Short mmCIF file of C-alpha atoms in Angstrom, two decimals:
data_model
loop_
_atom_site.label_atom_id
_atom_site.label_comp_id
_atom_site.label_asym_id
_atom_site.label_seq_id
_atom_site.Cartn_x
_atom_site.Cartn_y
_atom_site.Cartn_z
CA UNK E 249 11.22 6.66 49.46
CA UNK E 250 11.56 3.17 47.98
CA UNK E 251 8.13 3.45 46.36
CA UNK E 252 9.05 6.77 44.76
CA UNK E 253 12.24 5.33 43.24
CA UNK E 254 10.33 2.25 42.01
CA UNK E 255 7.62 4.41 40.43
CA UNK E 256 10.20 6.62 38.70
CA UNK E 257 12.08 3.56 37.37
CA UNK E 258 8.84 2.09 35.97
CA UNK E 259 7.95 5.42 34.37
CA UNK E 260 11.40 5.70 32.82
CA UNK E 261 11.22 2.11 31.51
CA UNK E 262 7.81 2.84 29.99
CA UNK E 263 9.09 5.96 28.22
CA UNK E 264 12.11 4.08 26.83
CA UNK E 265 9.88 1.23 25.59
CA UNK E 266 7.45 3.67 23.98
CA UNK E 267 10.24 5.56 22.19
CA UNK E 268 11.83 2.37 20.83
CA UNK E 269 8.43 1.14 19.61
CA UNK E 270 7.83 4.40 17.69
CA UNK E 271 11.27 4.23 16.09
CA UNK E 272 10.63 0.65 14.87
CA UNK E 273 7.20 1.59 13.54
CA UNK E 274 8.64 4.48 11.48
CA UNK E 275 11.42 2.27 10.07
CA UNK E 276 8.92 -0.42 9.05
CA UNK E 277 6.64 2.09 7.32
CA UNK E 278 9.51 3.74 5.47
CA UNK E 279 10.97 0.48 4.18
CA UNK E 280 7.79 -1.39 3.24
CA UNK E 281 7.13 -0.28 -0.32
CA UNK E 282 6.11 -3.83 -1.21
CA UNK E 283 2.80 -3.33 0.55
CA UNK E 284 2.26 -0.13 -1.44
CA UNK E 285 2.88 -2.00 -4.70
CA UNK E 286 0.40 -4.73 -3.76
CA UNK E 287 -2.31 -2.29 -2.64
CA UNK E 288 -1.95 -0.04 -5.69
CA UNK E 289 -1.97 -3.12 -7.95
CA UNK E 290 -5.18 -4.25 -6.30
CA UNK E 291 -6.80 -0.84 -6.82
CA UNK E 292 -5.54 -0.39 -10.40
CA UNK E 293 -4.78 -3.86 -11.85
CA UNK E 294 -4.13 -2.60 -15.40
CA UNK E 295 -1.34 -0.19 -14.35
CA UNK E 296 2.25 -1.43 -14.35
CA UNK E 297 4.49 0.21 -11.76
CA UNK E 298 8.00 1.28 -12.80
CA UNK E 299 9.29 3.02 -9.68
CA UNK E 300 8.19 3.83 -6.13
CA UNK E 301 9.30 6.68 -3.85
CA UNK E 302 7.97 7.08 -0.32
CA UNK E 303 7.92 10.24 1.77
CA UNK E 304 10.26 10.54 4.75
CA UNK E 305 7.56 9.39 7.20
CA UNK E 306 6.52 6.52 4.93
CA UNK E 307 2.82 7.44 5.03
CA UNK E 308 2.57 8.57 1.39
CA UNK E 309 3.98 6.74 -1.61
CA UNK E 310 4.28 8.14 -5.13
CA UNK E 311 4.40 5.72 -8.04
CA UNK E 312 5.73 6.13 -11.56
CA UNK E 313 3.64 4.08 -13.95
CA UNK E 314 4.56 2.38 -17.22
CA UNK E 315 2.97 4.80 -19.65
CA UNK E 316 4.18 8.08 -18.15
CA UNK E 317 1.31 8.43 -15.68
CA UNK E 318 1.75 8.80 -11.93
CA UNK E 319 -0.06 7.45 -8.92
CA UNK E 320 -0.22 8.23 -5.23
CA UNK E 321 -1.11 6.26 -2.10
CA UNK E 322 -1.71 7.68 1.35
CA UNK E 323 -1.93 5.55 4.50
CA UNK E 324 -4.80 6.15 6.89
CA UNK E 325 -3.93 3.81 9.74
CA UNK E 326 -4.17 0.34 8.23
CA UNK E 327 -6.11 1.53 5.17
CA UNK E 328 -4.75 3.06 1.99
CA UNK E 329 -6.22 5.67 -0.34
CA UNK E 330 -5.00 5.05 -3.90
CA UNK E 331 -5.15 7.77 -6.54
CA UNK E 332 -4.35 7.69 -10.24
CA UNK E 333 -3.30 11.21 -11.15
CA UNK E 334 -5.17 12.54 -14.16
CA UNK E 335 -3.84 15.28 -16.48
CA UNK E 336 -4.67 18.79 -15.34
CA UNK E 337 -5.60 17.81 -11.79
CA UNK E 338 -2.39 18.55 -9.92
CA UNK E 339 -0.27 21.57 -8.99
CA UNK E 340 3.26 21.13 -7.62
CA UNK E 341 5.34 23.76 -5.82
CA UNK E 342 8.71 23.50 -4.11
CA UNK E 343 8.70 24.27 -0.39
CA UNK E 344 12.43 24.11 0.27
CA UNK E 345 14.82 21.24 0.80
CA UNK E 346 13.20 17.89 -0.06
CA UNK E 347 9.65 19.28 0.37
CA UNK E 348 6.87 19.62 -2.20
CA UNK E 349 3.43 21.20 -1.88
CA UNK E 350 1.05 19.17 -4.00
CA UNK E 351 -2.56 20.20 -4.61
CA UNK E 352 -5.12 18.10 -6.44
CA UNK E 353 -7.79 20.11 -8.25
CA UNK E 354 -10.61 17.62 -7.87
CA UNK E 355 -10.20 17.30 -4.06
CA UNK E 356 -10.86 13.57 -4.34
CA UNK E 357 -7.42 12.98 -2.85
CA UNK E 358 -5.83 15.00 -0.10
CA UNK E 359 -2.89 17.14 -1.05
CA UNK E 360 -0.50 18.89 1.23
CA UNK E 361 3.17 19.42 1.87
CA UNK E 362 5.21 16.23 1.56
CA UNK E 363 8.75 15.82 2.90
CA UNK E 364 11.02 13.33 1.14
CA UNK E 365 14.23 11.62 2.29
CA UNK E 366 16.35 13.61 -0.17
CA UNK E 367 16.11 16.48 -2.60
CA UNK E 368 16.67 13.98 -5.42
CA UNK E 369 13.53 12.05 -4.43
CA UNK E 370 11.48 15.27 -4.30
CA UNK E 371 12.79 16.35 -7.71
CA UNK E 372 12.06 12.92 -9.18
CA UNK E 373 8.47 12.93 -7.92
CA UNK E 374 7.89 16.46 -9.22
CA UNK E 375 9.15 15.36 -12.64
CA UNK E 376 6.78 12.38 -12.59
CA UNK E 377 3.83 14.56 -11.69
CA UNK E 378 4.63 17.26 -14.23
CA UNK E 379 5.94 14.85 -16.89
CA UNK E 380 2.86 12.65 -16.78
CA UNK E 381 0.94 15.25 -18.75
CA UNK E 382 2.21 14.74 -22.29
CA UNK E 383 0.47 16.87 -24.91
CA UNK E 384 -2.06 14.89 -26.91
CA UNK E 385 -2.06 14.76 -30.68
CA UNK E 386 -5.21 15.14 -32.78
CA UNK E 387 -5.80 11.37 -32.61
CA UNK E 388 -5.80 11.36 -28.83
CA UNK E 389 -2.47 9.58 -28.50
CA UNK E 390 0.37 11.18 -26.52
CA UNK E 391 3.05 12.66 -28.75
CA UNK E 392 6.63 11.58 -28.28
CA UNK E 393 9.11 14.39 -27.71
CA UNK E 394 11.08 15.20 -30.83
CA UNK E 395 8.76 13.28 -33.16
CA UNK E 396 6.88 14.79 -36.05
CA UNK E 397 3.10 14.80 -35.83
#
């Protein structure tokens, strides 16, 4: 009987330790956008980052860049896949509260359904993705809204 109680106590302690470790891991991933900035900067050194929004699980980070473009990073374990989003290569659909379905046409980067911490974050990312495709003028330069060309 004593061995049974000891085994159950050890099993319970192991489950509690495992659950607390998972909770800490998720909090670290969700709060560490600095690593995303460094990795994206290493992949695309000429792109200046203006704003960063991570998904609720912290595995995917969307970046707003200085010239109206957008970027995306997805964690694969300890490795990151960085993607500079090109005009005409993305489709965005709302999937309910704080969720977006994003599909990349060139399949070089994995799309999917992404859940954000808030509806505001999801709306902001969708605006970045859709707003990064400014119409081009005859000279190849993006036109400013409201300006004559």
